mmCIF file of N, CA, C and O in Angstrom:
data_model
loop_
_atom_site.group_PDB
_atom_site.id
_atom_site.type_symbol
_atom_site.label_atom_id
_atom_site.label_comp_id
_atom_site.label_asym_id
_atom_site.label_seq_id
_atom_site.Cartn_x
_atom_site.Cartn_y
_atom_site.Cartn_z
ATOM 1 N N MET X 5 12.182 17.425 -1.928
ATOM 2 C CA MET X 5 11.434 16.394 -1.248
ATOM 3 C C MET X 5 10.001 16.853 -1.089
ATOM 4 O O MET X 5 9.645 17.924 -1.477
ATOM 5 N N GLY X 6 9.122 16.066 -0.548
ATOM 6 C CA GLY X 6 7.743 16.472 -0.329
ATOM 7 C C GLY X 6 6.786 15.810 -1.288
ATOM 8 O O GLY X 6 5.949 15.045 -0.876
ATOM 9 N N VAL X 7 6.902 16.137 -2.568
ATOM 10 C CA VAL X 7 6.015 15.524 -3.550
ATOM 11 C C VAL X 7 6.842 15.082 -4.746
ATOM 12 O O VAL X 7 7.912 15.605 -5.006
ATOM 13 N N ARG X 8 6.321 14.119 -5.454
ATOM 14 C CA ARG X 8 6.970 13.707 -6.689
ATOM 15 C C ARG X 8 5.890 13.411 -7.710
ATOM 16 O O ARG X 8 4.817 12.930 -7.367
ATOM 17 N N PRO X 9 6.156 13.718 -8.963
ATOM 18 C CA PRO X 9 5.164 13.433 -9.999
ATOM 19 C C PRO X 9 4.911 11.936 -10.102
ATOM 20 O O PRO X 9 5.827 11.144 -9.934
ATOM 21 N N ILE X 10 3.662 11.592 -10.401
ATOM 22 C CA ILE X 10 3.368 10.181 -10.625
ATOM 23 C C ILE X 10 2.940 9.930 -12.059
ATOM 24 O O ILE X 10 2.604 8.836 -12.418
ATOM 25 N N SER X 11 2.950 10.965 -12.863
ATOM 26 C CA SER X 11 2.635 10.758 -14.268
ATOM 27 C C SER X 11 3.601 11.564 -15.114
ATOM 28 O O SER X 11 4.194 12.519 -14.657
ATOM 29 N N GLN X 12 3.761 11.170 -16.348
ATOM 30 C CA GLN X 12 4.667 11.841 -17.261
ATOM 31 C C GLN X 12 3.949 12.881 -18.114
ATOM 32 O O GLN X 12 4.555 13.504 -18.955
ATOM 33 N N SER X 13 2.666 13.094 -17.885
ATOM 34 C CA SER X 13 1.883 13.958 -18.755
ATOM 35 C C SER X 13 2.070 15.437 -18.490
ATOM 36 O O SER X 13 1.548 16.272 -19.211
ATOM 37 N N GLY X 14 2.811 15.791 -17.417
ATOM 38 C CA GLY X 14 3.036 17.192 -17.135
ATOM 39 C C GLY X 14 1.919 17.846 -16.350
ATOM 40 O O GLY X 14 1.950 19.036 -16.090
ATOM 41 N N ASP X 15 0.912 17.088 -15.957
ATOM 42 C CA ASP X 15 -0.176 17.677 -15.178
ATOM 43 C C ASP X 15 0.232 17.763 -13.715
ATOM 44 O O ASP X 15 1.365 17.516 -13.358
ATOM 45 N N ASN X 16 -0.680 18.133 -12.843
ATOM 46 C CA ASN X 16 -0.364 18.374 -11.444
ATOM 47 C C ASN X 16 -0.593 17.165 -10.542
ATOM 48 O O ASN X 16 -0.727 17.314 -9.349
ATOM 49 N N ASP X 17 -0.633 15.984 -11.092
ATOM 50 C CA ASP X 17 -0.823 14.784 -10.290
ATOM 51 C C ASP X 17 0.434 14.539 -9.473
ATOM 52 O O ASP X 17 1.514 14.413 -10.017
ATOM 53 N N MET X 18 0.280 14.452 -8.165
ATOM 54 C CA MET X 18 1.442 14.278 -7.309
ATOM 55 C C MET X 18 1.159 13.245 -6.235
ATOM 56 O O MET X 18 0.039 13.107 -5.777
ATOM 57 N N TRP X 19 2.218 12.571 -5.823
ATOM 58 C CA TRP X 19 2.169 11.716 -4.637
ATOM 59 C C TRP X 19 2.837 12.519 -3.552
ATOM 60 O O TRP X 19 3.986 12.924 -3.686
ATOM 61 N N VAL X 20 2.151 12.771 -2.481
ATOM 62 C CA VAL X 20 2.654 13.631 -1.424
ATOM 63 C C VAL X 20 3.423 12.808 -0.406
ATOM 64 O O VAL X 20 2.857 11.946 0.263
ATOM 65 N N GLU X 21 4.727 13.065 -0.310
ATOM 66 C CA GLU X 21 5.567 12.329 0.632
ATOM 67 C C GLU X 21 5.305 12.771 2.073
ATOM 68 O O GLU X 21 5.288 11.958 2.977
ATOM 69 N N ASP X 22 5.128 14.056 2.283
ATOM 70 C CA ASP X 22 4.884 14.587 3.631
ATOM 71 C C ASP X 22 3.387 14.789 3.850
ATOM 72 O O ASP X 22 2.935 15.809 4.324
ATOM 73 N N TRP X 23 2.629 13.758 3.518
ATOM 74 C CA TRP X 23 1.176 13.818 3.493
ATOM 75 C C TRP X 23 0.558 14.209 4.832
ATOM 76 O O TRP X 23 -0.460 14.884 4.868
ATOM 77 N N ALA X 24 1.142 13.820 5.932
ATOM 78 C CA ALA X 24 0.547 14.094 7.249
ATOM 79 C C ALA X 24 0.404 15.589 7.501
ATOM 80 O O ALA X 24 -0.527 16.024 8.182
ATOM 81 N N LEU X 25 1.292 16.375 6.929
ATOM 82 C CA LEU X 25 1.222 17.833 7.099
ATOM 83 C C LEU X 25 0.041 18.439 6.355
ATOM 84 O O LEU X 25 -0.390 19.542 6.667
ATOM 85 N N ARG X 26 -0.488 17.720 5.371
ATOM 86 C CA ARG X 26 -1.582 18.224 4.534
ATOM 87 C C ARG X 26 -2.921 17.548 4.805
ATOM 88 O O ARG X 26 -3.909 17.824 4.145
ATOM 89 N N ALA X 27 -2.945 16.658 5.768
ATOM 90 C CA ALA X 27 -4.151 15.876 6.046
ATOM 91 C C ALA X 27 -5.277 16.738 6.613
ATOM 92 O O ALA X 27 -5.039 17.612 7.447
ATOM 93 N N ALA X 28 -6.493 16.478 6.155
ATOM 94 C CA ALA X 28 -7.667 17.212 6.638
ATOM 95 C C ALA X 28 -7.844 17.034 8.142
ATOM 96 O O ALA X 28 -8.225 17.966 8.844
ATOM 97 N N CYS X 29 -7.535 15.856 8.651
ATOM 98 C CA CYS X 29 -7.728 15.586 10.076
ATOM 99 C C CYS X 29 -6.783 16.414 10.944
ATOM 100 O O CYS X 29 -7.057 16.650 12.121
ATOM 101 N N ARG X 30 -5.708 16.861 10.385
ATOM 102 C CA ARG X 30 -4.747 17.684 11.140
ATOM 103 C C ARG X 30 -5.403 18.978 11.616
ATOM 104 O O ARG X 30 -5.103 19.472 12.686
ATOM 105 N N GLU X 31 -6.315 19.496 10.817
ATOM 106 C CA GLU X 31 -6.977 20.757 11.135
ATOM 107 C C GLU X 31 -8.362 20.580 11.751
ATOM 108 O O GLU X 31 -8.793 21.408 12.533
ATOM 109 N N THR X 32 -9.053 19.511 11.365
ATOM 110 C CA THR X 32 -10.468 19.415 11.728
ATOM 111 C C THR X 32 -10.799 18.406 12.816
ATOM 112 O O THR X 32 -11.932 18.392 13.292
ATOM 113 N N ALA X 33 -9.869 17.565 13.182
ATOM 114 C CA ALA X 33 -10.193 16.514 14.157
ATOM 115 C C ALA X 33 -9.136 16.454 15.247
ATOM 116 O O ALA X 33 -7.972 16.735 15.017
ATOM 117 N N LYS X 34 -9.593 16.039 16.404
ATOM 118 C CA LYS X 34 -8.662 15.708 17.475
ATOM 119 C C LYS X 34 -8.215 14.276 17.219
ATOM 120 O O LYS X 34 -9.014 13.455 16.766
ATOM 121 N N PRO X 35 -6.961 13.953 17.491
ATOM 122 C CA PRO X 35 -6.488 12.592 17.182
ATOM 123 C C PRO X 35 -7.371 11.478 17.742
ATOM 124 O O PRO X 35 -7.608 10.487 17.063
ATOM 125 N N ASP X 36 -7.902 11.654 18.938
ATOM 126 C CA ASP X 36 -8.744 10.610 19.530
ATOM 127 C C ASP X 36 -10.017 10.353 18.737
ATOM 128 O O ASP X 36 -10.591 9.270 18.823
ATOM 129 N N GLU X 37 -10.465 11.324 17.956
ATOM 130 C CA GLU X 37 -11.691 11.172 17.169
ATOM 131 C C GLU X 37 -11.520 10.164 16.039
ATOM 132 O O GLU X 37 -12.499 9.669 15.495
ATOM 133 N N LEU X 38 -10.295 9.869 15.663
ATOM 134 C CA LEU X 38 -10.036 8.925 14.582
ATOM 135 C C LEU X 38 -9.752 7.513 15.091
ATOM 136 O O LEU X 38 -9.572 6.590 14.311
ATOM 137 N N PHE X 39 -9.723 7.359 16.406
ATOM 138 C CA PHE X 39 -9.434 6.061 17.019
ATOM 139 C C PHE X 39 -10.589 5.653 17.919
ATOM 140 O O PHE X 39 -10.451 5.540 19.129
ATOM 141 N N VAL X 40 -11.737 5.462 17.271
ATOM 142 C CA VAL X 40 -12.973 5.121 17.971
ATOM 143 C C VAL X 40 -13.433 3.737 17.525
ATOM 144 O O VAL X 40 -12.887 3.158 16.596
ATOM 145 N N ARG X 41 -14.475 3.244 18.145
ATOM 146 C CA ARG X 41 -14.998 1.914 17.823
ATOM 147 C C ARG X 41 -16.457 2.011 17.384
ATOM 148 O O ARG X 41 -17.124 2.996 17.648
ATOM 149 N N GLY X 42 -16.914 0.954 16.748
ATOM 150 C CA GLY X 42 -18.319 0.832 16.389
ATOM 151 C C GLY X 42 -18.820 1.905 15.448
ATOM 152 O O GLY X 42 -18.122 2.336 14.530
ATOM 153 N N ALA X 43 -20.050 2.349 15.692
ATOM 154 C CA ALA X 43 -20.716 3.314 14.819
ATOM 155 C C ALA X 43 -19.983 4.649 14.748
ATOM 156 O O ALA X 43 -20.097 5.369 13.756
ATOM 157 N N GLU X 44 -19.210 4.974 15.779
ATOM 158 C CA GLU X 44 -18.464 6.229 15.763
ATOM 159 C C GLU X 44 -17.430 6.259 14.632
ATOM 160 O O GLU X 44 -17.002 7.326 14.210
ATOM 161 N N GLN X 45 -17.057 5.092 14.132
ATOM 162 C CA GLN X 45 -16.098 5.042 13.029
ATOM 163 C C GLN X 45 -16.660 5.687 11.771
ATOM 164 O O GLN X 45 -15.910 6.280 10.998
ATOM 165 N N ASN X 46 -17.969 5.579 11.580
ATOM 166 C CA ASN X 46 -18.568 6.214 10.397
ATOM 167 C C ASN X 46 -18.418 7.726 10.455
ATOM 168 O O ASN X 46 -18.184 8.364 9.433
ATOM 169 N N GLN X 47 -18.548 8.302 11.637
ATOM 170 C CA GLN X 47 -18.321 9.738 11.789
ATOM 171 C C GLN X 47 -16.862 10.071 11.530
ATOM 172 O O GLN X 47 -16.550 11.065 10.888
ATOM 173 N N ALA X 48 -15.977 9.257 12.048
ATOM 174 C CA ALA X 48 -14.542 9.492 11.851
ATOM 175 C C ALA X 48 -14.192 9.442 10.360
ATOM 176 O O ALA X 48 -13.381 10.239 9.881
ATOM 177 N N LYS X 49 -14.800 8.531 9.623
ATOM 178 C CA LYS X 49 -14.529 8.411 8.194
ATOM 179 C C LYS X 49 -14.949 9.662 7.427
ATOM 180 O O LYS X 49 -14.358 9.985 6.398
ATOM 181 N N GLN X 50 -15.918 10.386 7.938
ATOM 182 C CA GLN X 50 -16.387 11.611 7.287
ATOM 183 C C GLN X 50 -15.276 12.655 7.200
ATOM 184 O O GLN X 50 -15.229 13.439 6.264
ATOM 185 N N VAL X 51 -14.386 12.658 8.185
ATOM 186 C CA VAL X 51 -13.265 13.600 8.182
ATOM 187 C C VAL X 51 -12.407 13.386 6.937
ATOM 188 O O VAL X 51 -11.843 14.330 6.390
ATOM 189 N N CYS X 52 -12.334 12.160 6.468
ATOM 190 C CA CYS X 52 -11.484 11.815 5.328
ATOM 191 C C CYS X 52 -12.082 12.233 3.982
ATOM 192 O O CYS X 52 -11.352 12.314 2.984
ATOM 193 N N GLN X 53 -13.381 12.453 3.929
ATOM 194 C CA GLN X 53 -14.024 12.831 2.680
ATOM 195 C C GLN X 53 -13.428 14.135 2.169
ATOM 196 O O GLN X 53 -13.378 15.115 2.868
ATOM 197 N N GLY X 54 -12.934 14.122 0.964
ATOM 198 C CA GLY X 54 -12.364 15.320 0.357
ATOM 199 C C GLY X 54 -10.950 15.645 0.814
ATOM 200 O O GLY X 54 -10.403 16.666 0.429
ATOM 201 N N CYS X 55 -10.353 14.807 1.628
ATOM 202 C CA CYS X 55 -8.987 15.048 2.091
ATOM 203 C C CYS X 55 -8.034 14.950 0.897
ATOM 204 O O CYS X 55 -8.089 13.978 0.136
ATOM 205 N N PRO X 56 -7.141 15.911 0.729
ATOM 206 C CA PRO X 56 -6.248 15.898 -0.433
ATOM 207 C C PRO X 56 -5.191 14.795 -0.393
ATOM 208 O O PRO X 56 -4.578 14.498 -1.417
ATOM 209 N N VAL X 57 -4.986 14.185 0.762
ATOM 210 C CA VAL X 57 -3.953 13.145 0.872
ATOM 211 C C VAL X 57 -4.536 11.825 1.391
ATOM 212 O O VAL X 57 -3.841 11.016 1.980
ATOM 213 N N ARG X 58 -5.781 11.609 1.110
ATOM 214 C CA ARG X 58 -6.452 10.395 1.573
ATOM 215 C C ARG X 58 -5.766 9.124 1.063
ATOM 216 O O ARG X 58 -5.582 8.164 1.800
ATOM 217 N N THR X 59 -5.366 9.128 -0.186
ATOM 218 C CA THR X 59 -4.722 7.960 -0.783
ATOM 219 C C THR X 59 -3.389 7.663 -0.113
ATOM 220 O O THR X 59 -3.081 6.511 0.199
ATOM 221 N N GLU X 60 -2.595 8.697 0.127
ATOM 222 C CA GLU X 60 -1.300 8.522 0.777
ATOM 223 C C GLU X 60 -1.466 7.980 2.193
ATOM 224 O O GLU X 60 -0.731 7.086 2.624
ATOM 225 N N CYS X 61 -2.444 8.494 2.905
ATOM 226 C CA CYS X 61 -2.740 8.055 4.261
ATOM 227 C C CYS X 61 -3.133 6.577 4.267
ATOM 228 O O CYS X 61 -2.639 5.792 5.082
ATOM 229 N N LEU X 62 -4.002 6.196 3.356
ATOM 230 C CA LEU X 62 -4.442 4.806 3.271
ATOM 231 C C LEU X 62 -3.272 3.885 2.938
ATOM 232 O O LEU X 62 -3.108 2.824 3.542
ATOM 233 N N ALA X 63 -2.433 4.283 1.991
ATOM 234 C CA ALA X 63 -1.272 3.469 1.629
ATOM 235 C C ALA X 63 -0.348 3.279 2.830
ATOM 236 O O ALA X 63 0.163 2.184 3.056
ATOM 237 N N GLU X 64 -0.141 4.322 3.596
ATOM 238 C CA GLU X 64 0.697 4.240 4.802
ATOM 239 C C GLU X 64 0.151 3.192 5.772
ATOM 240 O O GLU X 64 0.884 2.352 6.287
ATOM 241 N N ALA X 65 -1.141 3.258 6.015
ATOM 242 C CA ALA X 65 -1.760 2.326 6.963
ATOM 243 C C ALA X 65 -1.721 0.887 6.449
ATOM 244 O O ALA X 65 -1.444 -0.037 7.213
ATOM 245 N N LEU X 66 -1.975 0.693 5.170
ATOM 246 C CA LEU X 66 -1.981 -0.656 4.607
ATOM 247 C C LEU X 66 -0.572 -1.242 4.545
ATOM 248 O O LEU X 66 -0.361 -2.389 4.939
ATOM 249 N N ASP X 67 0.392 -0.467 4.062
ATOM 250 C CA ASP X 67 1.758 -0.981 3.941
ATOM 251 C C ASP X 67 2.397 -1.263 5.290
ATOM 252 O O ASP X 67 3.250 -2.130 5.405
ATOM 253 N N ASN X 68 1.988 -0.538 6.312
ATOM 254 C CA ASN X 68 2.560 -0.729 7.643
ATOM 255 C C ASN X 68 1.645 -1.523 8.568
ATOM 256 O O ASN X 68 1.926 -1.639 9.761
ATOM 257 N N GLN X 69 0.566 -2.031 8.009
ATOM 258 C CA GLN X 69 -0.412 -2.835 8.744
ATOM 259 C C GLN X 69 -0.787 -2.201 10.084
ATOM 260 O O GLN X 69 -0.764 -2.846 11.135
ATOM 261 N N ILE X 70 -1.140 -0.929 10.012
ATOM 262 C CA ILE X 70 -1.582 -0.207 11.201
ATOM 263 C C ILE X 70 -2.944 -0.740 11.587
ATOM 264 O O ILE X 70 -3.865 -0.764 10.776
ATOM 265 N N GLU X 71 -3.068 -1.181 12.806
ATOM 266 C CA GLU X 71 -4.257 -1.904 13.229
ATOM 267 C C GLU X 71 -5.357 -1.038 13.814
ATOM 268 O O GLU X 71 -6.489 -1.486 13.927
ATOM 269 N N TRP X 72 -5.073 0.167 14.249
ATOM 270 C CA TRP X 72 -6.062 0.963 14.967
ATOM 271 C C TRP X 72 -6.400 2.240 14.224
ATOM 272 O O TRP X 72 -5.558 2.842 13.582
ATOM 273 N N GLY X 73 -7.649 2.633 14.342
ATOM 274 C CA GLY X 73 -8.083 3.928 13.845
ATOM 275 C C GLY X 73 -8.548 3.941 12.409
ATOM 276 O O GLY X 73 -8.451 2.960 11.677
ATOM 277 N N VAL X 74 -9.066 5.094 12.019
ATOM 278 C CA VAL X 74 -9.494 5.342 10.652
ATOM 279 C C VAL X 74 -8.329 6.006 9.935
ATOM 280 O O VAL X 74 -7.797 7.017 10.393
ATOM 281 N N TRP X 75 -7.930 5.431 8.826
ATOM 282 C CA TRP X 75 -6.837 5.944 8.007
ATOM 283 C C TRP X 75 -7.307 5.946 6.561
ATOM 284 O O TRP X 75 -7.810 4.938 6.073
ATOM 285 N N GLY X 76 -7.175 7.051 5.886
ATOM 286 C CA GLY X 76 -7.553 7.110 4.477
ATOM 287 C C GLY X 76 -9.005 6.774 4.228
ATOM 288 O O GLY X 76 -9.361 6.297 3.168
ATOM 289 N N GLY X 77 -9.847 7.002 5.209
ATOM 290 C CA GLY X 77 -11.272 6.746 5.051
ATOM 291 C C GLY X 77 -11.686 5.303 5.256
ATOM 292 O O GLY X 77 -12.814 4.925 4.941
ATOM 293 N N MET X 78 -10.784 4.475 5.786
ATOM 294 C CA MET X 78 -11.116 3.071 6.020
ATOM 295 C C MET X 78 -10.874 2.708 7.481
ATOM 296 O O MET X 78 -9.912 3.152 8.091
ATOM 297 N N THR X 79 -11.740 1.871 7.992
ATOM 298 C CA THR X 79 -11.596 1.379 9.362
ATOM 299 C C THR X 79 -10.563 0.255 9.395
ATOM 300 O O THR X 79 -10.171 -0.279 8.352
ATOM 301 N N GLU X 80 -10.180 -0.126 10.601
ATOM 302 C CA GLU X 80 -9.216 -1.229 10.723
ATOM 303 C C GLU X 80 -9.774 -2.517 10.137
ATOM 304 O O GLU X 80 -9.053 -3.291 9.510
ATOM 305 N N ARG X 81 -11.058 -2.759 10.294
ATOM 306 C CA ARG X 81 -11.682 -3.973 9.746
ATOM 307 C C ARG X 81 -11.608 -3.967 8.218
ATOM 308 O O ARG X 81 -11.276 -4.976 7.597
ATOM 309 N N GLU X 82 -11.910 -2.834 7.619
ATOM 310 C CA GLU X 82 -11.856 -2.729 6.159
ATOM 311 C C GLU X 82 -10.428 -2.914 5.638
ATOM 312 O O GLU X 82 -10.213 -3.605 4.634
ATOM 313 N N ARG X 83 -9.473 -2.327 6.344
ATOM 314 C CA ARG X 83 -8.068 -2.479 5.937
ATOM 315 C C ARG X 83 -7.589 -3.918 6.101
ATOM 316 O O ARG X 83 -6.886 -4.446 5.241
ATOM 317 N N ARG X 84 -7.956 -4.557 7.207
ATOM 318 C CA ARG X 84 -7.550 -5.948 7.424
ATOM 319 C C ARG X 84 -8.061 -6.850 6.297
ATOM 320 O O ARG X 84 -7.356 -7.758 5.853
ATOM 321 N N ALA X 85 -9.281 -6.602 5.845
ATOM 322 C CA ALA X 85 -9.844 -7.408 4.760
ATOM 323 C C ALA X 85 -9.011 -7.268 3.485
ATOM 324 O O ALA X 85 -8.748 -8.262 2.798
ATOM 325 N N LEU X 86 -8.570 -6.066 3.174
ATOM 326 C CA LEU X 86 -7.723 -5.863 1.996
ATOM 327 C C LEU X 86 -6.377 -6.559 2.149
ATOM 328 O O LEU X 86 -5.909 -7.234 1.236
ATOM 329 N N VAL X 87 -5.757 -6.397 3.294
ATOM 330 C CA VAL X 87 -4.440 -6.989 3.535
ATOM 331 C C VAL X 87 -4.522 -8.512 3.509
ATOM 332 O O VAL X 87 -3.626 -9.174 2.987
ATOM 333 N N ARG X 88 -5.606 -9.063 4.021
ATOM 334 C CA ARG X 88 -5.782 -10.527 4.004
ATOM 335 C C ARG X 88 -5.829 -11.056 2.572
ATOM 336 O O ARG X 88 -5.281 -12.103 2.270
ATOM 337 N N ARG X 89 -6.492 -10.322 1.705
ATOM 338 C CA ARG X 89 -6.613 -10.758 0.312
ATOM 339 C C ARG X 89 -5.308 -10.601 -0.463
ATOM 340 O O ARG X 89 -5.062 -11.337 -1.411
ATOM 341 N N HIS X 90 -4.497 -9.618 -0.071
ATOM 342 C CA HIS X 90 -3.244 -9.336 -0.781
ATOM 343 C C HIS X 90 -2.148 -9.033 0.242
ATOM 344 O O HIS X 90 -1.703 -7.890 0.361
ATOM 345 N N PRO X 91 -1.689 -10.042 0.978
ATOM 346 C CA PRO X 91 -0.791 -9.804 2.106
ATOM 347 C C PRO X 91 0.577 -9.236 1.752
ATOM 348 O O PRO X 91 1.197 -8.566 2.563
ATOM 349 N N SER X 92 1.066 -9.469 0.559
ATOM 350 C CA SER X 92 2.407 -8.988 0.230
ATOM 351 C C SER X 92 2.383 -7.835 -0.774
ATOM 352 O O SER X 92 3.399 -7.515 -1.365
ATOM 353 N N ALA X 93 1.242 -7.229 -0.949
ATOM 354 C CA ALA X 93 1.105 -6.156 -1.928
ATOM 355 C C ALA X 93 1.817 -4.886 -1.471
ATOM 356 O O ALA X 93 1.919 -4.609 -0.287
ATOM 357 N N SER X 94 2.297 -4.121 -2.439
ATOM 358 C CA SER X 94 2.768 -2.763 -2.168
ATOM 359 C C SER X 94 1.561 -1.860 -2.407
ATOM 360 O O SER X 94 1.203 -1.560 -3.548
ATOM 361 N N TRP X 95 0.911 -1.456 -1.335
ATOM 362 C CA TRP X 95 -0.314 -0.682 -1.458
ATOM 363 C C TRP X 95 -0.047 0.691 -2.047
ATOM 364 O O TRP X 95 -0.871 1.220 -2.775
ATOM 365 N N ARG X 96 1.095 1.258 -1.746
ATOM 366 C CA ARG X 96 1.422 2.553 -2.351
ATOM 367 C C ARG X 96 1.442 2.420 -3.866
ATOM 368 O O ARG X 96 0.857 3.223 -4.578
ATOM 369 N N LYS X 97 2.110 1.388 -4.367
ATOM 370 C CA LYS X 97 2.185 1.195 -5.816
ATOM 371 C C LYS X 97 0.799 0.957 -6.409
ATOM 372 O O LYS X 97 0.448 1.520 -7.440
ATOM 373 N N ILE X 98 0.015 0.120 -5.758
ATOM 374 C CA ILE X 98 -1.342 -0.166 -6.237
ATOM 375 C C ILE X 98 -2.184 1.107 -6.280
ATOM 376 O O ILE X 98 -2.862 1.395 -7.267
ATOM 377 N N LEU X 99 -2.132 1.896 -5.209
ATOM 378 C CA LEU X 99 -2.951 3.102 -5.139
ATOM 379 C C LEU X 99 -2.450 4.201 -6.064
ATOM 380 O O LEU X 99 -3.245 4.934 -6.650
ATOM 381 N N GLU X 100 -1.139 4.305 -6.249
ATOM 382 C CA GLU X 100 -0.586 5.262 -7.215
ATOM 383 C C GLU X 100 -1.071 4.927 -8.622
ATOM 384 O O GLU X 100 -1.513 5.799 -9.370
ATOM 385 N N THR X 101 -0.983 3.646 -8.971
ATOM 386 C CA THR X 101 -1.410 3.197 -10.286
ATOM 387 C C THR X 101 -2.895 3.436 -10.510
ATOM 388 O O THR X 101 -3.313 3.934 -11.561
ATOM 389 N N ALA X 102 -3.692 3.107 -9.496
ATOM 390 C CA ALA X 102 -5.144 3.302 -9.613
ATOM 391 C C ALA X 102 -5.475 4.778 -9.778
ATOM 392 O O ALA X 102 -6.348 5.145 -10.587
ATOM 393 N N ARG X 103 -4.807 5.648 -9.020
ATOM 394 C CA ARG X 103 -5.049 7.089 -9.133
ATOM 395 C C ARG X 103 -4.706 7.582 -10.518
ATOM 396 O O ARG X 103 -5.467 8.322 -11.137
ATOM 397 N N THR X 104 -3.570 7.157 -11.042
ATOM 398 C CA THR X 104 -3.139 7.589 -12.373
ATOM 399 C C THR X 104 -4.123 7.134 -13.441
ATOM 400 O O THR X 104 -4.511 7.917 -14.305
ATOM 401 N N ARG X 105 -4.562 5.883 -13.340
ATOM 402 C CA ARG X 105 -5.536 5.365 -14.327
ATOM 403 C C ARG X 105 -6.858 6.121 -14.245
ATOM 404 O O ARG X 105 -7.461 6.434 -15.265
ATOM 405 N N ALA X 106 -7.321 6.393 -13.041
ATOM 406 C CA ALA X 106 -8.593 7.112 -12.874
ATOM 407 C C ALA X 106 -8.489 8.532 -13.429
ATOM 408 O O ALA X 106 -9.415 9.003 -14.091
ATOM 409 N N GLN X 107 -7.374 9.175 -13.201
ATOM 410 C CA GLN X 107 -7.204 10.536 -13.707
ATOM 411 C C GLN X 107 -7.050 10.557 -15.213
ATOM 412 O O GLN X 107 -7.558 11.452 -15.878
ATOM 413 N N THR X 108 -6.401 9.546 -15.765
ATOM 414 C CA THR X 108 -6.255 9.451 -17.207
ATOM 415 C C THR X 108 -7.608 9.195 -17.862
ATOM 416 O O THR X 108 -7.931 9.781 -18.892
ATOM 417 N N ALA X 109 -8.408 8.335 -17.246
ATOM 418 C CA ALA X 109 -9.733 8.000 -17.796
ATOM 419 C C ALA X 109 -10.675 9.189 -17.757
ATOM 420 O O ALA X 109 -11.527 9.337 -18.632
ATOM 421 N N SER X 110 -10.525 10.058 -16.749
ATOM 422 C CA SER X 110 -11.432 11.190 -16.633
ATOM 423 C C SER X 110 -10.961 12.402 -17.452
ATOM 424 O O SER X 110 -11.687 13.370 -17.588
ATOM 425 N N ALA X 111 -9.776 12.317 -18.015
ATOM 426 C CA ALA X 111 -9.231 13.451 -18.802
ATOM 427 C C ALA X 111 -9.742 13.454 -20.218
ATOM 428 O O ALA X 111 -10.297 12.618 -20.751
#
């Protein structure tokens, strides 16, 4: 358990199932710092930059329609806009596919 390959190419691309244990915010932020309002959200989003599990975190928030806080580098307003446009989407599947395509294109 933990991670599973998302591509058949044999490279190290993985979807992390236990992503919360690997999140940058786990080490660098207090939980309250990610649940702020207004301009403070931009600072909170900085914690997500370079996070190794940013995609997994974002998929979790989108698929579960989490309404509060910064998740995967997006505010609740930004996430709501995505969900409104695609209310029945599987965000994990969409983000897995996008990651695989981006990595394939850059290889």
